[in-house]
Coordinates of C-alpha atoms in Angstrom, one line a residue:
Chain A
X232 CA 54.4 -5.8 107.6
X233 CA 57.1 -4.2 105.6
X234 CA 56.9 -0.6 104.2
X235 CA 59.1 0.2 101.3
X236 CA 60.2 3.5 100.0
X237 CA 60.8 3.2 96.3
X238 CA 63.9 4.6 94.7
X239 CA 62.9 7.7 92.9
X240 CA 63.3 6.5 89.3
X241 CA 61.1 3.5 89.6
X242 CA 57.5 4.7 89.8
X243 CA 57.8 6.7 86.6
X244 CA 59.0 3.7 84.8
X245 CA 56.7 1.3 86.4
X246 CA 53.7 3.3 85.6
X247 CA 54.6 3.6 81.9
X248 CA 52.4 0.6 81.0
X249 CA 49.9 0.6 83.8
X250 CA 49.1 4.3 83.9
X251 CA 47.1 3.9 80.7
X252 CA 44.9 1.5 82.6
X253 CA 44.5 3.7 85.7
X254 CA 43.7 6.6 83.4
X255 CA 40.3 5.1 82.9
X256 CA 40.0 4.7 86.6
X257 CA 41.0 8.1 87.8
X258 CA 37.5 8.9 88.7
X259 CA 37.3 6.0 91.0
X260 CA 37.3 7.0 94.7
X261 CA 40.1 5.7 96.8
X262 CA 39.1 2.5 98.5
X263 CA 39.2 2.4 102.3
X264 CA 42.7 2.4 103.5
X265 CA 42.2 -0.7 105.6
X266 CA 42.4 -2.7 102.4
X267 CA 45.9 -2.1 101.5
X268 CA 46.0 -4.1 98.3
X269 CA 43.3 -2.0 96.7
X270 CA 44.0 1.5 97.8
X271 CA 47.5 1.2 96.6
X272 CA 46.4 1.1 93.0
X273 CA 45.2 4.7 92.6
X274 CA 48.0 6.1 94.9
X275 CA 50.8 4.4 93.1
X276 CA 50.1 5.0 89.5
X277 CA 49.4 8.7 89.5
X278 CA 52.8 10.0 90.6
X279 CA 52.2 13.4 89.2
X280 CA 49.3 13.9 91.6
X281 CA 51.0 12.6 94.7
X282 CA 54.7 13.2 94.3
X283 CA 55.5 12.6 97.9
X284 CA 53.6 9.3 98.2
X285 CA 55.9 6.4 98.8
X286 CA 55.2 3.2 97.1
X287 CA 52.7 1.5 99.4
X288 CA 53.5 -1.7 101.3
X289 CA 53.5 -4.9 99.3
X290 CA 52.1 -7.0 102.1
X291 CA 48.4 -6.7 102.1
X292 CA 46.2 -9.2 103.9
X293 CA 46.4 -11.5 101.0
X294 CA 50.0 -11.8 100.0
X295 CA 52.9 -9.9 98.6
X296 CA 52.2 -9.2 94.9
X297 CA 48.6 -8.1 95.4
X298 CA 49.8 -4.5 95.4
X299 CA 48.9 -3.9 91.8
X300 CA 46.4 -6.7 91.7
X301 CA 43.7 -4.7 89.9
X302 CA 45.8 -3.1 87.3
X303 CA 47.7 -6.3 86.6
X304 CA 44.5 -8.1 85.9
X305 CA 43.2 -5.3 83.7
X306 CA 46.4 -5.4 81.8
X307 CA 46.1 -9.1 81.3
X308 CA 42.5 -8.6 80.1
X309 CA 43.7 -6.0 77.6
X310 CA 46.4 -8.3 76.3
X311 CA 44.0 -11.2 75.9
X312 CA 41.5 -9.0 74.1
X313 CA 44.2 -7.8 71.7
X314 CA 45.3 -11.4 71.2
X315 CA 41.9 -12.4 69.9
X316 CA 42.4 -10.9 66.5
X317 CA 45.4 -13.2 66.0
X318 CA 43.6 -16.4 66.8
X319 CA 42.4 -17.2 63.3
X320 CA 46.0 -17.2 62.2
X321 CA 47.8 -18.7 65.2
X322 CA 45.1 -20.6 67.0
X323 CA 44.5 -20.5 70.7
X324 CA 48.2 -20.5 71.6
X325 CA 50.8 -18.5 73.4
X326 CA 51.9 -17.2 70.0
X327 CA 48.6 -15.4 69.6
X328 CA 49.0 -13.9 73.1
X329 CA 52.5 -12.8 72.2
X330 CA 51.3 -11.1 69.0
X331 CA 48.5 -9.4 71.1
X332 CA 51.1 -8.2 73.6
X333 CA 53.1 -6.7 70.7
X334 CA 50.2 -4.7 69.4
X335 CA 49.9 -3.1 72.9
X336 CA 53.6 -2.1 72.8
X337 CA 54.7 -4.7 75.2
X338 CA 57.5 -7.3 74.7
X339 CA 56.5 -10.7 73.4
X340 CA 57.8 -12.1 76.6
X341 CA 54.7 -10.8 78.3
X342 CA 52.9 -13.9 77.0
X343 CA 54.8 -15.7 79.7
X344 CA 52.3 -14.4 82.2
X345 CA 49.8 -16.8 80.9
X346 CA 49.7 -20.6 80.8
X347 CA 51.4 -21.9 77.6
X348 CA 48.5 -23.9 76.3
X349 CA 46.3 -20.8 75.7
X350 CA 43.6 -21.8 78.1
X351 CA 43.3 -18.3 79.7
X352 CA 42.8 -16.8 76.2
X353 CA 39.9 -19.2 75.6
X354 CA 38.3 -18.6 79.0
X355 CA 38.6 -14.9 78.5
X356 CA 36.9 -15.1 75.1
X357 CA 34.1 -17.3 76.5
X358 CA 33.4 -14.9 79.4
X359 CA 33.4 -12.0 77.0
X360 CA 30.9 -13.7 74.8
X361 CA 28.7 -14.5 77.8
X362 CA 28.8 -10.9 79.0
X363 CA 27.8 -9.7 75.5
X364 CA 24.9 -12.2 75.5
X365 CA 23.7 -11.1 78.9
X366 CA 23.9 -7.4 77.7
X367 CA 21.9 -8.3 74.6
X368 CA 19.2 -10.1 76.6
X369 CA 19.0 -7.3 79.0
X370 CA 18.4 -4.8 76.2
X371 CA 15.7 -7.0 74.7
X372 CA 14.0 -7.3 78.1
X373 CA 14.1 -3.5 78.5
X374 CA 12.4 -3.1 75.1
X375 CA 9.7 -5.6 76.1
X376 CA 9.2 -3.8 79.4
X377 CA 8.9 -0.4 77.6
X378 CA 6.3 -2.0 75.4
X379 CA 8.3 -1.4 72.3
X380 CA 8.6 -5.1 71.5
X381 CA 6.5 -8.2 72.0
X382 CA 7.3 -10.8 74.5
X383 CA 8.5 -13.9 72.7
X384 CA 7.2 -17.4 73.4
X385 CA 9.7 -19.4 75.4
X386 CA 10.8 -21.7 72.6
X387 CA 11.4 -18.8 70.3
X388 CA 13.3 -16.9 73.0
X389 CA 15.6 -19.9 73.8
X390 CA 16.3 -20.4 70.1
X391 CA 17.2 -16.8 69.5
X392 CA 19.4 -16.6 72.6
X393 CA 21.3 -19.8 71.7
X394 CA 21.7 -18.7 68.1
X395 CA 23.0 -15.2 69.2
X396 CA 25.5 -16.8 71.4
X397 CA 26.7 -19.3 68.9
X398 CA 27.0 -16.7 66.2
X399 CA 29.7 -15.1 68.3
X400 CA 31.9 -18.1 67.5
X401 CA 31.7 -17.6 63.7
X402 CA 34.9 -15.5 63.3
X403 CA 36.8 -18.2 65.2
X404 CA 35.0 -21.2 64.0
X405 CA 38.0 -22.9 62.3
X406 CA 40.0 -23.0 65.5
X407 CA 37.0 -23.6 67.8
X408 CA 37.4 -27.4 68.0
X409 CA 40.9 -26.8 69.3
X410 CA 39.4 -24.5 71.9
X411 CA 36.8 -27.0 73.0
X412 CA 39.4 -29.7 73.5
X413 CA 41.6 -27.4 75.6
X414 CA 38.5 -26.5 77.7
X415 CA 38.1 -30.2 78.4
X416 CA 41.5 -30.6 80.0
X417 CA 41.2 -31.5 83.6
X418 CA 42.6 -28.3 85.0
X419 CA 40.3 -26.2 82.9
X420 CA 37.1 -28.1 83.6
X421 CA 36.0 -26.2 86.7
X422 CA 36.3 -22.8 85.1
X423 CA 34.7 -23.8 81.8
X424 CA 31.9 -25.5 83.5
X425 CA 31.3 -22.5 85.7
X426 CA 31.1 -20.2 82.7
X427 CA 28.8 -22.6 80.9
X428 CA 26.4 -23.0 83.8
X429 CA 26.2 -19.2 84.5
X430 CA 25.5 -18.5 80.8
X431 CA 22.6 -21.1 80.7
X432 CA 21.3 -19.6 84.0
X433 CA 21.3 -16.1 82.4
X434 CA 19.3 -17.3 79.4
X435 CA 16.7 -19.0 81.6
X436 CA 16.5 -15.9 83.8
X437 CA 15.8 -13.7 80.9
X438 CA 13.4 -16.2 79.5
X439 CA 11.3 -15.6 82.7
X440 CA 12.0 -18.8 84.5
X441 CA 11.0 -18.4 88.2
X442 CA 10.8 -22.0 89.2
X443 CA 11.8 -23.0 92.7
X444 CA 11.4 -26.7 92.5
X445 CA 13.2 -29.5 90.7
X446 CA 12.2 -27.9 87.4
X447 CA 15.0 -25.4 87.9
X448 CA 17.6 -28.2 87.5
X449 CA 15.8 -30.0 84.7
X450 CA 15.4 -26.9 82.6
X451 CA 19.0 -26.0 82.9
X452 CA 20.2 -29.5 82.2
X453 CA 18.0 -29.7 79.1
X454 CA 19.2 -26.3 77.8
X455 CA 22.8 -27.2 78.5
X456 CA 22.3 -30.4 76.4
X457 CA 20.7 -28.4 73.6
X458 CA 23.5 -25.8 73.6
X459 CA 26.3 -28.4 73.6
X460 CA 24.9 -30.5 70.9
X461 CA 24.1 -27.5 68.7
X462 CA 27.7 -26.3 69.2
X463 CA 29.1 -29.6 68.0
X464 CA 26.8 -29.6 65.0
X465 CA 28.0 -26.1 64.2
X466 CA 31.6 -27.3 64.1
X467 CA 31.0 -29.5 61.1
X468 CA 28.3 -27.5 59.4
X469 CA 29.3 -26.3 56.0
X470 CA 25.9 -24.9 54.9
X471 CA 25.6 -21.2 54.0
X472 CA 25.2 -19.1 57.1
X473 CA 24.9 -22.3 59.2
X474 CA 21.3 -22.9 58.2
X475 CA 21.5 -26.6 59.2
X476 CA 22.7 -25.7 62.6
X477 CA 19.7 -23.4 63.2
X478 CA 17.3 -26.0 61.9
X479 CA 18.9 -28.6 64.3
X480 CA 18.5 -26.1 67.1
X481 CA 14.8 -25.5 66.3
X482 CA 14.1 -29.2 66.4
X483 CA 16.0 -29.7 69.7
X484 CA 14.2 -26.8 71.4
X485 CA 10.9 -28.2 70.1
X486 CA 11.8 -31.6 71.6
X487 CA 12.7 -29.9 74.9
X488 CA 9.3 -28.3 75.0
X489 CA 7.5 -31.6 74.3
X490 CA 9.5 -33.3 76.9
X491 CA 7.3 -31.7 79.6
X492 CA 4.3 -33.5 78.2
X493 CA 6.2 -36.7 77.6
X494 CA 7.3 -36.7 81.2
X495 CA 3.7 -36.7 82.3
X496 CA 2.8 -39.4 79.8
X497 CA 5.8 -41.5 81.0
X498 CA 4.7 -41.1 84.5
X499 CA 1.2 -42.3 83.9
X500 CA 2.5 -45.1 81.7
X501 CA 4.9 -46.0 84.4
X502 CA 2.2 -46.1 87.0
X503 CA 0.2 -48.4 84.7
X504 CA 3.1 -50.6 84.1
X505 CA 3.8 -50.9 87.8
X506 CA 0.2 -51.7 88.5
X507 CA 0.3 -54.4 85.9
X508 CA 3.4 -55.9 87.4
X509 CA 1.8 -55.9 90.9
X510 CA -1.2 -57.5 89.5
X511 CA 0.8 -60.2 87.8
X512 CA 2.8 -60.8 91.0
X513 CA -0.3 -61.2 93.0
X514 CA -1.8 -63.6 90.5
X515 CA 1.3 -65.7 90.4
X516 CA 1.6 -65.9 94.1
X517 CA -2.1 -66.8 94.4
X518 CA -1.6 -69.5 91.8
X519 CA 1.3 -70.9 93.8
X520 CA -0.6 -70.9 97.0
X521 CA -3.5 -72.7 95.5
X522 CA -1.2 -75.3 94.0
X523 CA 0.6 -75.8 97.3
X524 CA -2.6 -76.1 99.2
X525 CA -4.0 -78.7 96.7
Chain B
X10 CA 85.3 -31.1 105.8
X11 CA 85.8 -29.4 109.2
X12 CA 89.5 -29.9 108.9
X13 CA 89.5 -28.6 105.4
X14 CA 87.4 -25.6 106.2
X15 CA 89.0 -24.3 109.4
X16 CA 92.6 -23.5 108.3
X17 CA 91.4 -21.5 105.2
X18 CA 88.8 -19.7 107.2
X19 CA 91.1 -18.8 110.0
X20 CA 93.9 -17.6 107.7
X21 CA 91.7 -15.5 105.6
X22 CA 89.7 -14.2 108.5
X23 CA 93.0 -13.0 110.1
X24 CA 94.0 -11.3 107.0
X25 CA 90.6 -9.9 106.6
X26 CA 90.8 -8.6 110.2
X27 CA 94.0 -6.8 109.5
X28 CA 92.6 -5.3 106.3
X29 CA 89.5 -4.3 108.2
X30 CA 91.5 -2.4 110.7
X31 CA 93.2 -0.6 107.9
X32 CA 90.0 0.1 106.1
X33 CA 88.4 1.2 109.3
X34 CA 90.1 4.5 109.0
X35 CA 89.4 5.0 105.3
X36 CA 85.8 3.8 105.4
X37 CA 83.6 5.0 102.6
X38 CA 86.3 4.8 99.9
X39 CA 86.7 2.2 97.3
X40 CA 86.9 -0.7 99.7
X41 CA 83.2 -0.3 100.5
X42 CA 81.1 -1.8 103.3
X43 CA 81.5 -5.4 104.5
X44 CA 79.9 -8.3 102.9
X45 CA 80.5 -12.1 102.8
X46 CA 82.6 -14.3 100.7
X47 CA 81.4 -17.8 101.4
X48 CA 81.5 -18.0 105.2
X49 CA 84.1 -15.2 105.5
X50 CA 83.5 -11.6 106.0
X51 CA 85.2 -9.3 103.5
X52 CA 84.8 -5.9 102.0
X53 CA 82.9 -5.5 98.8
X54 CA 85.9 -4.7 96.7
X55 CA 87.7 -7.7 98.0
X56 CA 84.7 -9.9 97.3
X57 CA 84.6 -8.8 93.7
X58 CA 88.3 -9.5 93.3
X59 CA 88.0 -12.9 94.9
X60 CA 85.1 -14.0 92.8
X61 CA 86.8 -12.8 89.7
X62 CA 89.8 -15.0 90.6
X63 CA 87.5 -18.0 91.4
X64 CA 86.0 -17.9 88.0
X65 CA 89.2 -17.2 86.3
X66 CA 90.7 -20.4 87.7
X67 CA 87.7 -22.6 87.2
X68 CA 86.7 -21.3 83.7
X69 CA 88.3 -24.2 81.7
X70 CA 86.8 -26.9 83.9
X71 CA 83.5 -25.2 84.5
X72 CA 81.3 -27.4 82.4
X73 CA 83.0 -30.6 83.4
X74 CA 82.7 -29.7 87.1
X75 CA 79.0 -28.8 86.6
X76 CA 78.3 -32.2 85.2
X77 CA 80.2 -34.0 87.9
X78 CA 78.8 -32.1 90.8
X79 CA 75.2 -32.2 89.8
X80 CA 75.5 -35.6 88.1
X81 CA 74.3 -33.9 84.9
X82 CA 71.1 -32.7 86.4
X83 CA 72.1 -29.0 85.7
X84 CA 71.2 -29.7 82.1
X85 CA 67.7 -30.6 83.0
X86 CA 67.4 -27.5 85.2
X87 CA 68.5 -25.3 82.3
X88 CA 66.1 -27.1 79.9
X89 CA 63.2 -26.4 82.4
X90 CA 64.2 -22.7 82.5
X91 CA 64.0 -22.6 78.7
X92 CA 60.6 -24.3 78.6
X93 CA 59.4 -21.8 81.2
X94 CA 60.6 -19.0 79.1
X95 CA 58.9 -20.4 76.0
X96 CA 60.5 -17.8 73.7
X97 CA 58.8 -17.0 70.4
X98 CA 60.8 -16.1 67.3
X99 CA 61.9 -12.5 67.4
X100 CA 62.8 -12.5 71.1
X101 CA 65.9 -10.6 72.2
X102 CA 67.5 -12.4 75.1
X103 CA 70.1 -11.0 77.5
X104 CA 71.9 -13.8 79.3
X105 CA 73.9 -12.2 82.2
X106 CA 76.7 -14.1 83.9
X107 CA 76.2 -16.5 81.0
X108 CA 79.9 -17.3 80.7
X109 CA 80.1 -20.6 78.9
X110 CA 76.9 -20.1 77.0
X111 CA 74.7 -22.9 78.2
X112 CA 71.5 -20.8 78.3
X113 CA 72.3 -19.0 75.0
X114 CA 72.8 -22.3 73.1
X115 CA 69.6 -23.7 74.4
X116 CA 67.8 -20.6 73.5
X117 CA 69.0 -20.8 69.9
X118 CA 68.0 -24.4 69.6
X119 CA 64.5 -23.7 71.0
X120 CA 63.8 -20.8 68.8
X121 CA 65.0 -22.7 65.8
X122 CA 62.6 -25.6 66.4
X123 CA 59.7 -23.2 67.0
X124 CA 60.6 -21.4 63.8
X125 CA 60.6 -24.8 61.9
X126 CA 57.3 -25.8 63.3
X127 CA 55.8 -22.5 62.2
X128 CA 57.2 -22.9 58.8
X129 CA 55.8 -26.4 58.5
X130 CA 52.4 -25.1 59.5
X131 CA 52.6 -22.3 56.9
X132 CA 53.6 -24.7 54.2
X133 CA 50.6 -26.9 55.1
X134 CA 48.3 -24.0 54.5
X135 CA 50.0 -23.3 51.2
X136 CA 48.9 -26.5 49.5
X137 CA 46.6 -24.8 47.2
X138 CA 48.7 -21.9 46.1
X139 CA 50.1 -21.2 42.7
X140 CA 53.8 -21.9 41.9
X141 CA 54.7 -18.2 42.0
X142 CA 53.3 -17.7 45.4
X143 CA 55.0 -20.8 46.8
X144 CA 58.4 -19.7 45.4
X145 CA 57.9 -16.2 46.8
X146 CA 57.2 -17.7 50.3
X147 CA 60.3 -19.9 50.1
X148 CA 62.5 -16.9 49.3
X149 CA 61.3 -14.9 52.3
X150 CA 61.7 -17.8 54.7
X151 CA 65.1 -18.7 53.5
X152 CA 67.3 -16.0 55.1
X153 CA 67.3 -16.7 58.8
X154 CA 66.5 -20.0 60.4
X155 CA 66.6 -18.0 63.6
X156 CA 64.1 -15.3 62.6
X157 CA 64.9 -12.1 64.3
X158 CA 65.8 -13.7 67.6
X159 CA 69.1 -12.8 69.2
X160 CA 70.9 -13.6 72.3
X161 CA 73.6 -11.4 74.0
X162 CA 75.8 -13.2 76.5
X163 CA 77.2 -10.8 79.1
X164 CA 79.8 -11.8 81.6
X165 CA 82.2 -10.0 83.9
X166 CA 85.0 -12.5 83.5
X167 CA 87.1 -12.6 80.4
X168 CA 88.1 -16.2 80.9
X169 CA 84.6 -17.5 81.0
X170 CA 83.7 -15.6 77.9
X171 CA 86.7 -17.0 76.1
X172 CA 85.6 -20.6 77.0
X173 CA 82.1 -19.7 75.8
X174 CA 83.3 -18.4 72.5
X175 CA 85.4 -21.5 71.9
X176 CA 82.4 -23.7 72.7
X177 CA 80.2 -21.8 70.3
X178 CA 82.7 -22.3 67.5
X179 CA 83.1 -25.9 68.3
X180 CA 79.4 -26.6 68.4
X181 CA 78.7 -24.5 65.3
X182 CA 76.6 -21.6 66.8
X183 CA 77.3 -18.4 65.0
X184 CA 74.3 -16.3 64.0
X185 CA 72.2 -14.4 66.4
X186 CA 74.8 -14.7 69.2
X187 CA 77.0 -12.0 70.6
X188 CA 79.4 -11.9 73.5
X189 CA 79.8 -8.8 75.7
X190 CA 82.1 -8.1 78.6
X191 CA 80.1 -6.4 81.3
X192 CA 79.2 -6.1 85.0
X193 CA 75.7 -7.1 86.1
X194 CA 75.6 -4.2 88.5
X195 CA 76.3 -1.8 85.7
X196 CA 75.2 -3.2 82.3
X197 CA 76.6 -1.6 79.1
X198 CA 73.2 -1.5 77.4
X199 CA 70.5 1.1 76.8
X200 CA 67.2 1.2 78.5
X201 CA 64.2 -0.8 77.3
X202 CA 66.2 -3.1 75.0
X203 CA 65.6 -6.7 75.8
X204 CA 62.6 -9.0 75.9
X205 CA 64.0 -11.5 78.4
X206 CA 66.8 -11.2 80.9
X207 CA 68.2 -14.4 82.4
X208 CA 70.8 -15.0 85.0
X209 CA 71.5 -18.7 85.6
X210 CA 73.7 -19.6 88.6
X211 CA 75.2 -16.1 88.5
X212 CA 73.3 -13.8 90.8
X213 CA 74.8 -15.6 93.7
X214 CA 78.2 -14.2 92.7
X215 CA 77.0 -10.6 92.3
X216 CA 78.1 -8.5 95.2
X217 CA 75.2 -6.0 95.1
X218 CA 72.2 -8.0 94.1
X219 CA 69.8 -5.0 94.4
X220 CA 71.9 -3.1 91.8
X221 CA 71.8 -6.1 89.5
X222 CA 68.1 -6.3 89.8
X223 CA 67.7 -2.6 89.1
X224 CA 69.8 -2.9 86.1
X225 CA 67.8 -5.8 84.9
X226 CA 64.7 -3.7 85.3
X227 CA 66.2 -0.9 83.3
X228 CA 67.3 -2.8 80.3
X229 CA 64.1 -4.8 79.9
X230 CA 61.4 -3.6 77.5
X231 CA 57.9 -2.9 79.0
X232 CA 56.3 -6.3 79.3
X233 CA 59.8 -7.9 79.4
X234 CA 60.5 -10.9 81.7
X235 CA 63.2 -11.5 84.3
X236 CA 64.2 -15.1 84.9
X237 CA 66.6 -16.2 87.6
X238 CA 67.8 -19.8 88.0
X239 CA 69.7 -20.2 91.2
X240 CA 70.5 -22.5 94.1
X241 CA 68.2 -22.0 96.9
X242 CA 67.1 -23.3 100.3
X243 CA 65.8 -26.7 101.0
X244 CA 63.2 -26.8 103.6
X245 CA 62.8 -30.6 103.8
X246 CA 65.0 -31.6 106.8
X247 CA 66.0 -35.0 105.6
X248 CA 67.0 -33.8 102.2
X249 CA 68.6 -30.8 103.7
X250 CA 71.0 -33.0 105.7
X251 CA 71.9 -35.2 102.8
X252 CA 72.4 -32.1 100.7
X253 CA 74.7 -30.5 103.3
X254 CA 76.6 -33.8 103.6
X255 CA 77.1 -34.0 99.8
X256 CA 77.9 -30.3 99.5
X257 CA 80.6 -30.1 102.2
X258 CA 82.1 -33.6 101.9
X259 CA 82.0 -34.4 98.2
X260 CA 82.0 -31.3 96.2
X261 CA 85.3 -29.7 97.4
X262 CA 86.9 -33.1 96.9
X263 CA 85.7 -33.3 93.4
X264 CA 87.0 -29.8 92.9
X265 CA 90.4 -30.8 94.0
X266 CA 90.5 -34.0 92.0
X267 CA 89.0 -32.7 88.7
X268 CA 90.0 -29.1 88.6
X269 CA 92.8 -29.0 91.1
X270 CA 91.1 -26.3 93.1
X271 CA 89.6 -27.0 96.5
X272 CA 89.1 -23.5 97.6
X273 CA 87.0 -22.4 94.7
X274 CA 84.5 -25.2 95.2
X275 CA 84.5 -24.6 98.9
X276 CA 83.5 -21.0 98.1
X277 CA 80.8 -22.3 95.8
X278 CA 79.2 -24.4 98.4
X279 CA 79.4 -21.8 101.1
X280 CA 78.0 -19.1 98.8
X281 CA 75.0 -21.3 98.2
X282 CA 74.3 -21.4 102.0
X283 CA 74.7 -17.6 102.2
X284 CA 72.4 -16.8 99.4
X285 CA 68.9 -15.5 100.4
X286 CA 66.1 -18.1 100.4
X287 CA 63.2 -18.1 97.9
X288 CA 60.8 -15.7 99.6
X289 CA 63.6 -13.2 100.4
X290 CA 64.8 -13.2 96.8
X291 CA 61.2 -12.8 95.6
X292 CA 60.9 -9.7 97.9
X293 CA 64.1 -8.3 96.5
X294 CA 62.9 -8.7 92.9
X295 CA 59.6 -7.0 93.8
X296 CA 61.6 -4.2 95.3
X297 CA 63.3 -3.6 92.0
X298 CA 59.9 -2.9 90.5
X299 CA 59.0 -6.2 88.9
X300 CA 55.4 -7.4 89.0
X301 CA 53.8 -10.9 89.1
X302 CA 56.9 -12.2 90.8
X303 CA 56.8 -15.9 91.4
X304 CA 59.2 -18.8 92.0
X305 CA 59.2 -22.5 91.2
X306 CA 61.2 -25.0 93.2
X307 CA 63.1 -27.6 91.4
X308 CA 64.3 -30.7 93.3
X309 CA 62.5 -29.7 96.5
X310 CA 64.3 -26.4 96.7
X311 CA 67.9 -27.2 95.7
X312 CA 67.3 -24.9 92.8
X313 CA 64.6 -22.3 92.2
X314 CA 63.5 -20.3 89.2
X315 CA 62.3 -16.9 90.0
X316 CA 60.3 -15.0 87.4
X317 CA 59.1 -11.4 87.2
X318 CA 57.6 -9.0 84.7
X319 CA 58.3 -5.4 84.0
X320 CA 54.8 -4.0 83.7

């Protein structure tokens, strides 16, 4: 483990960008000192409060540049959030990220921190939307619990949740097909799938799903299908305020509700068919036996 | 190679020893602490002098030798560096130890092509505009094919800069390019000026690498990027043996045949062996204050690109 004493001029310069981030975090208590990578964050970037503090060691348990791990991530989030307003013009690209970095007062070269195909920007946007959705659903649930609103029937709830989530895409709808194709790239599939499944899970959770059997999987699979198809319809929908998309969504959710009944019907039909086949097989084998015996 | 190495080493070591005895009594003055020049031990001042002489003598044949020693692969390495940088129009680049301008020219080409692509995209969007609007947009795009991008080539050696300027004239690069004589350990630029700082195959020749890294940190804007392309250590044992064989047997010979200068290329090969390996250089870059420092090995470690951000 190496301990480094920084040359005096560095901390002031280093904290020029990151101090703004730590400013929001000043109230955070210092993490336990056994975790070197996290406690270094508050001590390092408030030099005016700890003038004698040397720059903490770089080698934490996890590796060498984890020293400013928290604030680097936060800075990256800030850059990506700032970059979103340039997406309609530049698309989901490194250029949009560079413009975003510029608005924060950073050099355009800061876009080099991210992958050049813009995938981090898209994933950041998707996770932001999911968080907003979860918050919205939480608020609605609170209202219902307080008795200020009525509890919606399941199909209505699902429709509203999916619609709310898809509406968040409207400002970026022109470039969204590009984003979808980037999310399908092999190296992005794990993250994008993760975000999708957790969003669907959130919706079902707030819809009041408490199933613990196979239904858990079928419900989520069905809703994922509904969401994906509605998203695709939305891409090429040119009706005013996407009316066609919402109508499509309504039909699909209704189908999904009916599927429960259909499943039972299919099962009984299936049983009937199997019985019929068994009967036929027995008849045929009897007929053969009789013929053979004759 | 052993025969070629020993006499030079012995001679210079003896001279170095005599000097060292002299300097022992005046330690702390201009001569400075001891460091290495290839496999020899010299003082810092001597090292700077020697390296200056090396590059003074190889300047004219620098590009030719690069091509013959690396079989042209150095072009690919420099292209990869440029792709990694992915500069957008409006980037201000400082290329230190950039001597003959390879990185600078690639930068200009890259930014030009990005600019053209952006222009094409804009024009596609302009299909439905009136004639007045279209002519207005043509006027504003006409001035610089380079946008606001600029590259400053800084080198400590006058001869290398001279060769670089001649090349630029020959290849037709004029706008957005400037040539400055300067020392990487003490750059003649203000703070917070540049978007990207590159040093390709130059940091090996800097005597105080830590000072150069600190200077790099100083002249970069917040958010700016440090990129270093340099020979590094090969961990694969088989490749390492072949590489050593090639380095010590073939390269000095090429140096003698093509450039008439065995010693300079002997120094080159030795200096590669003396240069810190990837992880150590990464630590030094972090010490200078850079964040998100990372490296990428090219050709299994023969060359490595280190990248850091001033955050």
